[in-house]
Amino acid sequence: MTLSNATLSALPATVAAPRYDRAKLTPGIVHIGLGNFHRAHQAVYLDDLFALGEGHDWALIGAGVRAPDAAMRETLLAQDCLSSVIELAPGAHSARVIGAMVDFVAVEPGNAALIATMARPEIRIVSLTVTEGGYYIDPNTGTFSPDHPDIKADAANPAAPNTAFGAIIAALKARRAAGVQPFTVMCCDNVPHNGNVTRDAVVGLARLSDADLADWIFASVAFPNSMVDRITPATGERERKMAADLGLADAAPVTCETFRQWVIEDKFPAGRPALEKVGVTFTPHVDKFETMKIRILNGGHAIIAYPGGLNDIHFVHEDMADAQIRAFLNRVLTAEVLPIVPPVPGQDLNDYKALIIERFSNPEVADTVRRLCLDGSNRQPKFIIPSIRDRIATGGSFDGLVLLSALWCRYCYGTTESGAVIEPNDPNWDRLVAVSKAAKERPAAWLEMEDIYADVGRNPAVIESFTTALKAIWARGSRAVIADYLGQ
């Protein structure tokens, strides 16, 4: 049965339908980047709120600025912007159809339709999931870099921009000219201090072509920080079959774990949906929750990713069933990461670590090691290298974190330890392979990637630890080196 408004009343008994009249929804949010995570996270929270009979003027309009977004638009419009979310608890699945999105803006060069939609007065929030690498961050400063070709192109043609940030600026300019209150810009990506980073990108790009507009945006537009969390694998044949087995003909189903968390700074001058009624935490301490999650969960993913990848392990739960990799994760987190994570209101860090290990071990999610290995050049500087930097500052050991970095370097050589070819798995794959090959003979070459390691790569103790680890991995294999670290 094809998923559509017309077939909602005929859904299988095992699939929950939206518990509200979608015809009465009106849009209040434009979301840029309709990937799996957004549809399993923000869209679900809104669906829950609408089911309470509240917030029906906060429906979503989907948007995107990349070619894959056009394909997603076509898919979702064909099923009335409905999509299914299948939650995967150990030994049990539950499915629901999410109806929180009511339209999807045309994806086109120059983004005229997106700009016009965001300029509409009823749009009071523009949210984003554009991946960790989509914010044009200078790794040395942690702030916006104006030197990327995409940014230079938008600065030269601000009326027809091709980035999400350029489109946001153009829409804010139109609203200011019309006397309409600016929308709030809400980042939902796994980026430290994501609201500040998004503000830096928007204001920094605006300043390249219109300093007065940039000043107005800085003074008038809210960019709340947030922490988002839900493990959401990529959709493949397994996930589509899962939906079909439930009686759903959904071309874009989403699977995810049952756990979800959203922590947001309460800075919404134009208003917001009452998401606290469906489990969202509003707090001025987002930075503490964010550091906990990025260092322990996202950092934990990196810690298990590359040992698993090098040993031809396919699924994350298989990684966690490997006694050595599980022990490696536990020790690095316990000895090197938890001591530098600041206290979090209402949270016990050891309990949080145990929860993360439990979540990683869920076999139903069937998340892949390859997905965790993806985009290391953008993820390592956010999830691992800051922990090394903090360990340097506090005088603590960082050998496990540096060993992980050496495992990443070995992975980027392009073959597993069995000799299997690793297909490109990073936007900078060719460069990483070349540097990994150079590092086999001179390990410090890897740390000299300034855009990734910055000052950490110049630290003599880090260079010594990394050199020892990488040489040992090449000489004796990853398992022997991890065993040494574990004292086995």
Coordinates of C-alpha atoms in Angstrom, one line a residue:
M1 CA 0.0 0.0 0.0
T2 CA 1.5 3.3 -1.1
L3 CA 1.9 5.8 1.7
S4 CA -0.3 8.8 1.2
N5 CA -3.1 10.9 2.9
A6 CA -5.6 8.7 1.1
T7 CA -4.3 5.5 2.6
L8 CA -3.7 6.6 6.2
S9 CA -7.0 5.2 7.3
A10 CA -6.1 1.8 5.9
L11 CA -2.7 1.5 7.6
P12 CA -2.0 -2.0 9.1
A13 CA -2.9 -2.3 12.7
T14 CA 0.8 -2.6 13.6
V15 CA 1.5 0.9 12.2
A16 CA 0.4 4.1 14.1
A17 CA -1.0 6.9 12.1
P18 CA -0.8 10.6 12.9
R19 CA -3.4 11.4 15.7
Y20 CA -4.5 14.8 14.3
D21 CA -6.0 16.3 11.2
R22 CA -3.2 17.1 8.9
A23 CA -5.5 19.3 6.8
K24 CA -5.6 21.7 9.8
L25 CA -1.8 22.1 10.0
T26 CA -0.2 25.3 8.9
P27 CA 3.6 25.8 8.6
G28 CA 5.8 27.6 11.0
I29 CA 9.2 26.0 10.4
V30 CA 11.4 25.5 7.4
H31 CA 13.9 22.7 7.8
I32 CA 16.9 22.6 5.5
G33 CA 18.4 19.1 5.1
L34 CA 15.7 16.3 5.2
G35 CA 17.9 13.4 6.0
N36 CA 17.1 10.4 8.2
F37 CA 18.1 12.1 11.4
H38 CA 15.8 15.0 11.1
R39 CA 12.9 12.7 10.2
A40 CA 13.6 10.5 13.2
H41 CA 14.1 13.4 15.6
Q42 CA 12.7 16.9 15.2
A43 CA 9.8 15.7 13.0
V44 CA 8.9 13.0 15.6
Y45 CA 8.9 15.5 18.4
L46 CA 6.6 17.8 16.4
D47 CA 4.3 14.8 15.5
D48 CA 4.0 14.0 19.3
L49 CA 3.1 17.7 20.0
F50 CA 0.5 17.8 17.3
A51 CA -1.0 14.6 18.7
L52 CA -1.6 16.5 22.0
G53 CA -3.8 18.9 20.0
E54 CA -1.2 21.7 20.3
G55 CA 1.1 23.6 18.0
H56 CA -0.7 23.0 14.8
D57 CA 0.7 26.3 13.4
W58 CA 4.2 24.9 13.6
A59 CA 4.2 22.3 10.8
L60 CA 7.3 21.7 8.8
I61 CA 8.2 22.7 5.2
G62 CA 11.1 20.7 3.9
A63 CA 14.0 22.3 2.0
G64 CA 17.4 21.5 0.7
V65 CA 20.3 23.1 -1.3
R66 CA 22.0 19.9 -2.7
A67 CA 21.2 17.6 -5.5
P68 CA 20.3 14.7 -3.2
D69 CA 17.7 17.0 -1.6
A70 CA 15.9 17.2 -4.9
A71 CA 15.5 13.4 -5.0
M72 CA 14.2 13.4 -1.4
R73 CA 11.7 16.1 -2.4
E74 CA 10.4 14.1 -5.2
T75 CA 10.1 11.0 -3.1
L76 CA 8.3 12.7 -0.2
L77 CA 6.0 14.8 -2.3
A78 CA 4.9 11.6 -4.0
Q79 CA 3.6 10.3 -0.6
D80 CA 2.2 13.6 0.6
C81 CA 5.3 14.4 2.7
L82 CA 4.6 11.3 4.9
S83 CA 7.3 9.0 6.0
S84 CA 7.5 6.1 8.4
V85 CA 9.7 5.8 11.5
I86 CA 10.5 2.3 12.8
E87 CA 11.9 2.2 16.3
L88 CA 14.1 -0.7 17.0
A89 CA 14.2 -2.0 20.6
P90 CA 16.1 -5.3 21.2
G91 CA 13.7 -8.0 20.1
A92 CA 10.9 -5.7 19.1
H93 CA 10.0 -3.2 16.4
S94 CA 7.3 -0.4 16.5
A95 CA 6.3 1.7 13.5
R96 CA 4.5 5.0 13.1
V97 CA 3.8 7.4 10.2
I98 CA 5.0 10.9 10.8
G99 CA 2.7 13.7 9.4
A100 CA 4.5 16.8 10.7
M101 CA 5.7 18.0 7.3
V102 CA 3.2 19.6 4.9
D103 CA 5.3 20.7 1.9
F104 CA 8.8 20.6 0.4
V105 CA 10.3 23.6 -1.4
A106 CA 11.7 23.3 -4.9
V107 CA 15.4 22.6 -4.9
E108 CA 17.0 24.8 -7.5
P109 CA 20.2 26.9 -8.3
G110 CA 19.9 30.3 -6.7
N111 CA 17.3 29.0 -4.1
A112 CA 14.6 31.6 -5.1
A113 CA 11.8 29.4 -3.9
L114 CA 13.5 28.7 -0.6
I115 CA 14.3 32.4 0.0
A116 CA 10.7 33.3 -0.7
T117 CA 9.3 30.6 1.6
M118 CA 11.6 31.7 4.5
A119 CA 10.6 35.3 4.0
R120 CA 6.9 34.5 4.7
P121 CA 5.8 36.0 8.0
E122 CA 4.3 32.7 9.3
I123 CA 7.8 31.1 9.2
R124 CA 9.2 31.8 12.6
I125 CA 12.0 29.1 12.8
V126 CA 14.4 28.0 10.2
S127 CA 16.2 24.8 11.3
L128 CA 19.1 22.9 9.8
T129 CA 20.8 19.5 9.6
V130 CA 23.5 20.0 7.0
T131 CA 26.1 17.6 8.5
E132 CA 29.0 18.3 10.8
G133 CA 31.2 19.4 7.8
G134 CA 28.7 21.9 6.4
Y135 CA 29.6 24.9 8.5
Y136 CA 32.8 26.2 6.9
I137 CA 34.7 26.1 10.1
D138 CA 38.4 27.0 10.4
P139 CA 39.9 24.3 12.7
N140 CA 42.5 26.7 14.1
T141 CA 39.9 29.1 15.4
G142 CA 36.7 27.0 15.6
T143 CA 34.9 29.8 13.7
F144 CA 33.7 30.6 10.2
S145 CA 36.3 30.6 7.4
P146 CA 35.5 32.9 4.4
D147 CA 37.9 31.2 2.0
H148 CA 35.8 28.3 0.8
P149 CA 34.8 28.5 -2.9
D150 CA 31.1 28.1 -2.0
I151 CA 31.3 31.1 0.4
K152 CA 33.2 33.2 -2.1
A153 CA 30.6 32.4 -4.8
D154 CA 27.7 33.4 -2.5
A155 CA 29.4 36.6 -1.4
A156 CA 29.8 37.6 -5.1
N157 CA 26.1 36.8 -5.9
P158 CA 24.1 37.3 -2.6
A159 CA 20.8 37.6 -4.5
A160 CA 21.1 34.1 -5.9
P161 CA 23.0 32.0 -3.3
N162 CA 23.7 28.3 -3.4
T163 CA 24.4 27.6 0.2
A164 CA 21.9 27.3 3.0
F165 CA 23.5 30.2 4.8
G166 CA 23.3 32.5 1.7
A167 CA 19.6 31.6 1.4
I168 CA 19.0 32.4 5.1
I169 CA 20.7 35.8 4.6
A170 CA 18.7 36.7 1.6
A171 CA 15.5 35.7 3.4
L172 CA 16.4 37.8 6.4
K173 CA 17.2 40.7 4.2
A174 CA 13.8 40.4 2.6
R175 CA 12.0 40.3 6.0
R176 CA 13.9 43.3 7.2
A177 CA 12.9 45.3 4.1
A178 CA 9.2 44.2 4.6
G179 CA 9.3 45.0 8.3
V180 CA 8.7 41.4 9.3
Q181 CA 10.3 40.0 12.5
P182 CA 13.3 37.8 11.8
F183 CA 12.9 34.0 12.2
T184 CA 15.0 32.1 14.7
V185 CA 17.8 30.0 13.2
M186 CA 18.0 26.6 14.9
C187 CA 20.9 24.3 14.2
C188 CA 20.3 20.6 14.8
D189 CA 23.7 19.2 13.8
N190 CA 26.3 17.6 16.0
V191 CA 28.6 20.6 16.1
P192 CA 30.0 22.0 19.4
H193 CA 28.2 25.3 20.3
N194 CA 26.2 24.8 17.1
G195 CA 24.1 27.9 17.5
N196 CA 27.2 30.1 17.8
V197 CA 28.8 28.3 14.9
T198 CA 25.7 28.8 12.7
R199 CA 25.6 32.5 13.7
D200 CA 29.3 32.9 12.7
A201 CA 28.6 31.3 9.3
V202 CA 25.5 33.5 8.6
V203 CA 27.0 36.7 9.9
G204 CA 30.4 36.0 8.4
L205 CA 29.0 35.4 5.0
A206 CA 26.7 38.4 5.2
R207 CA 29.7 40.6 6.1
L208 CA 31.4 39.7 2.9
S209 CA 28.8 41.6 0.8
D210 CA 26.7 43.8 3.2
A211 CA 28.3 44.9 6.5
D212 CA 25.2 46.7 7.6
L213 CA 23.0 43.6 7.1
A214 CA 25.6 41.5 9.0
D215 CA 25.4 43.8 12.0
W216 CA 21.6 43.7 12.0
I217 CA 21.6 39.9 11.8
F218 CA 24.1 39.7 14.7
A219 CA 22.0 42.1 16.8
S220 CA 18.5 40.9 15.8
V221 CA 18.5 37.2 15.0
A222 CA 18.5 34.4 17.6
F223 CA 20.7 31.3 17.1
P224 CA 20.0 29.0 20.1
N225 CA 22.5 26.3 20.9
S226 CA 21.2 22.7 21.0
M227 CA 22.2 19.1 21.6
V228 CA 20.5 16.4 19.6
D229 CA 20.8 12.7 19.9
R230 CA 19.3 9.6 18.3
I231 CA 21.2 6.8 16.5
T232 CA 19.7 6.7 13.0
P233 CA 21.3 4.4 10.4
A234 CA 21.2 5.0 6.7
T235 CA 18.3 3.5 4.8
G236 CA 19.1 0.5 2.6
E237 CA 17.4 -2.6 1.4
R238 CA 17.1 -4.0 4.9
E239 CA 15.2 -0.9 6.1
R240 CA 12.9 -0.8 3.1
K241 CA 12.1 -4.6 3.6
M242 CA 11.4 -3.9 7.2
A243 CA 8.8 -1.3 6.2
A244 CA 7.4 -3.6 3.5
D245 CA 7.1 -6.4 6.0
L246 CA 4.9 -4.1 8.1
G247 CA 2.7 -3.5 5.1
L248 CA 4.1 -0.1 4.2
A249 CA 5.1 0.9 0.7
D250 CA 7.4 3.7 1.9
A251 CA 10.2 4.8 -0.5
A252 CA 12.0 6.6 2.3
P253 CA 11.5 4.8 5.7
V254 CA 13.6 5.6 8.6
T255 CA 14.9 3.2 11.3
C256 CA 16.3 4.3 14.6
E257 CA 16.8 3.3 18.2
T258 CA 14.1 4.0 20.8
F259 CA 16.2 6.5 22.7
R260 CA 16.1 10.2 21.7
Q261 CA 17.2 13.4 23.4
W262 CA 16.9 17.1 22.5
V263 CA 18.3 19.9 24.7
I264 CA 17.8 23.5 23.6
E265 CA 18.6 27.0 24.7
D266 CA 15.3 28.9 25.1
K267 CA 16.1 31.8 22.7
F268 CA 13.1 32.1 20.4
P269 CA 12.0 35.8 20.1
A270 CA 9.5 34.9 17.3
G271 CA 7.9 32.1 19.4
R272 CA 8.3 28.4 19.4
P273 CA 6.3 25.2 19.8
A274 CA 5.8 23.9 23.3
L275 CA 8.2 21.0 22.8
E276 CA 8.9 20.7 26.6
K277 CA 5.5 18.9 26.7
V278 CA 6.9 16.1 24.6
G279 CA 10.3 15.6 26.3
V280 CA 12.5 18.4 25.0
T281 CA 14.8 20.0 27.7
F282 CA 15.1 23.8 27.6
T283 CA 18.1 24.9 29.6
P284 CA 20.8 27.6 29.7
H285 CA 23.3 24.7 30.2
V286 CA 23.2 23.2 26.7
D287 CA 27.0 23.5 26.4
K288 CA 27.4 20.9 29.3
F289 CA 25.0 18.4 27.8
E290 CA 26.6 19.0 24.4
T291 CA 30.1 18.4 25.6
M292 CA 29.0 15.2 27.4
K293 CA 27.3 13.9 24.2
I294 CA 30.0 14.9 21.7
R295 CA 32.9 13.6 23.8
I296 CA 31.3 10.4 25.0
L297 CA 28.8 9.3 22.3
N298 CA 30.3 10.8 19.2
G299 CA 33.8 10.2 20.5
G300 CA 32.8 6.7 21.4
H301 CA 31.6 6.0 17.9
A302 CA 35.0 7.0 16.6
I303 CA 36.8 4.9 19.2
I304 CA 35.1 1.7 18.0
A305 CA 34.8 2.6 14.3
Y306 CA 38.4 2.2 13.1
P307 CA 39.4 -0.9 15.0
G308 CA 36.2 -2.5 13.6
G309 CA 36.8 -1.2 10.1
L310 CA 40.3 -2.5 10.0
N311 CA 39.1 -5.9 11.2
D312 CA 36.4 -6.2 8.6
I313 CA 33.6 -5.9 11.1
H314 CA 30.4 -4.8 9.4
F315 CA 27.8 -3.9 12.1
V316 CA 28.3 -1.7 15.2
H317 CA 26.7 -4.3 17.5
E318 CA 29.3 -6.8 16.2
D319 CA 32.0 -4.3 17.2
M320 CA 30.5 -4.2 20.7
A321 CA 30.4 -8.1 20.8
D322 CA 34.1 -8.1 20.2
A323 CA 35.6 -8.2 23.7
Q324 CA 38.8 -6.3 22.8
I325 CA 37.0 -3.4 21.0
R326 CA 34.4 -3.1 23.8
A327 CA 37.3 -3.0 26.4
F328 CA 39.1 -0.4 24.3
L329 CA 36.0 1.8 24.3
N330 CA 35.4 1.4 28.0
R331 CA 39.0 2.2 29.0
V332 CA 39.5 5.2 26.7
L333 CA 36.2 6.7 27.8
T334 CA 36.8 6.0 31.5
A335 CA 40.5 6.9 31.7
E336 CA 40.8 9.7 29.2
V337 CA 37.4 11.2 28.3
L338 CA 35.2 11.2 31.4
P339 CA 37.8 13.1 33.6
I340 CA 37.6 16.1 31.2
V341 CA 33.9 16.3 30.7
P342 CA 32.4 19.0 33.0
P343 CA 29.6 18.0 35.4
V344 CA 26.1 18.1 33.7
P345 CA 23.0 19.0 35.7
G346 CA 21.0 15.9 36.6
Q347 CA 23.5 13.5 34.9
D348 CA 25.9 10.9 36.2
L349 CA 28.7 10.5 33.6
N350 CA 29.3 6.9 34.5
D351 CA 25.6 6.1 34.0
Y352 CA 25.7 8.0 30.7
K353 CA 28.7 6.0 29.6
A354 CA 26.9 2.8 30.5
L355 CA 23.8 4.0 28.5
I356 CA 26.0 4.7 25.5
I357 CA 27.5 1.2 25.6
E358 CA 24.1 -0.3 25.9
R359 CA 22.8 1.7 22.9
F360 CA 25.8 0.8 20.7
S361 CA 25.2 -2.9 21.5
N362 CA 21.6 -2.9 20.3
P363 CA 21.6 -5.5 17.4
E364 CA 18.2 -4.3 16.1
V365 CA 19.6 -1.0 15.0
A366 CA 22.1 -2.6 12.7
D367 CA 24.1 0.5 12.3
T368 CA 27.2 0.0 10.2
V369 CA 30.9 0.4 11.1
R370 CA 31.4 2.0 7.7
R371 CA 28.9 4.8 8.6
L372 CA 30.8 5.5 11.8
C373 CA 34.1 5.7 9.8
L374 CA 32.5 8.2 7.4
D375 CA 33.9 11.7 7.2
G376 CA 36.6 11.4 9.8
S377 CA 38.3 14.5 8.5
N378 CA 35.4 16.5 9.7
R379 CA 34.4 14.4 12.7
Q380 CA 37.8 13.9 14.4
P381 CA 38.5 17.6 14.9
K382 CA 35.1 17.9 16.7
F383 CA 34.8 14.6 18.6
I384 CA 38.4 13.4 19.4
I385 CA 41.0 16.0 18.9
P386 CA 39.5 18.4 21.5
S387 CA 39.7 15.7 24.1
I388 CA 43.4 15.2 23.3
R389 CA 43.8 19.0 23.6
D390 CA 42.1 19.0 27.0
R391 CA 44.2 16.0 28.2
I392 CA 47.3 18.0 27.2
A393 CA 46.1 21.0 29.2
T394 CA 45.3 19.0 32.3
G395 CA 48.5 16.9 32.1
G396 CA 46.7 13.6 31.7
S397 CA 47.5 10.6 29.6
F398 CA 46.1 10.6 26.0
D399 CA 47.7 7.5 24.6
G400 CA 44.3 5.8 23.9
L401 CA 43.0 8.8 22.1
V402 CA 46.2 9.1 20.1
L403 CA 46.1 5.4 19.3
L404 CA 42.6 5.9 18.0
S405 CA 44.0 8.6 15.7
A406 CA 46.7 6.2 14.5
L407 CA 44.0 3.6 13.7
W408 CA 42.1 6.2 11.7
C409 CA 45.4 6.9 9.8
R410 CA 45.8 3.2 9.1
Y411 CA 42.2 2.9 7.9
C412 CA 42.7 5.8 5.5
Y413 CA 45.5 3.8 3.8
G414 CA 42.6 2.3 1.9
T415 CA 42.8 -1.4 2.9
T416 CA 41.7 -3.4 5.9
E417 CA 44.3 -5.6 7.7
S418 CA 43.0 -8.6 5.7
G419 CA 43.9 -6.7 2.5
A420 CA 40.3 -5.8 1.5
V421 CA 39.9 -2.5 -0.3
I422 CA 38.1 0.2 1.7
E423 CA 36.0 2.2 -0.7
P424 CA 36.3 6.0 -0.5
N425 CA 34.6 7.1 2.8
D426 CA 35.4 10.8 3.3
P427 CA 35.0 13.9 1.2
N428 CA 38.8 14.3 1.4
W429 CA 39.5 10.6 0.8
D430 CA 42.2 11.0 -1.9
R431 CA 44.1 13.4 0.2
L432 CA 43.8 11.2 3.3
V433 CA 45.0 8.1 1.4
A434 CA 48.0 10.0 0.1
V435 CA 49.0 11.3 3.5
S436 CA 48.4 7.9 5.1
K437 CA 50.8 6.4 2.7
A438 CA 53.4 9.1 3.5
A439 CA 52.8 8.5 7.2
K440 CA 53.6 4.8 6.9
E441 CA 57.3 5.9 6.4
R442 CA 57.1 9.2 8.4
P443 CA 54.2 9.1 10.9
A444 CA 54.4 12.8 11.8
A445 CA 53.1 13.6 8.2
W446 CA 49.6 12.6 9.4
L447 CA 49.7 15.1 12.3
E448 CA 50.9 17.9 9.9
M449 CA 47.4 18.2 8.4
E450 CA 46.9 21.6 10.0
D451 CA 43.3 21.9 9.1
I452 CA 42.6 18.8 11.2
Y453 CA 45.1 18.7 14.0
A454 CA 46.2 22.4 14.3
D455 CA 48.2 22.9 17.6
V456 CA 47.6 19.3 18.8
G457 CA 49.6 18.0 15.8
R458 CA 52.6 20.1 16.8
N459 CA 52.8 18.8 20.4
P460 CA 56.0 16.8 20.9
A461 CA 54.4 14.3 23.2
V462 CA 51.5 13.7 20.8
I463 CA 54.0 13.2 17.9
E464 CA 56.0 10.7 20.0
S465 CA 52.8 8.7 21.1
F466 CA 51.4 8.7 17.6
T467 CA 54.6 7.7 15.9
T468 CA 55.0 4.8 18.3
A469 CA 51.4 3.7 17.8
L470 CA 51.4 3.9 14.0
K471 CA 54.7 2.1 13.6
A472 CA 53.5 -0.7 16.0
I473 CA 50.2 -1.0 14.1
W474 CA 52.1 -1.5 10.8
A475 CA 54.5 -3.9 12.4
R476 CA 52.3 -6.0 14.6
G477 CA 48.6 -5.3 13.7
S478 CA 45.9 -3.3 15.4
R479 CA 44.9 -6.1 17.8
A480 CA 48.3 -6.5 19.3
V481 CA 48.7 -2.7 19.8
I482 CA 45.3 -2.4 21.4
A483 CA 46.2 -5.3 23.7
D484 CA 49.3 -3.5 24.8
Y485 CA 47.2 -0.4 25.6
L486 CA 44.8 -2.6 27.6
G487 CA 47.7 -4.3 29.4
Q488 CA 46.6 -7.7 28.1

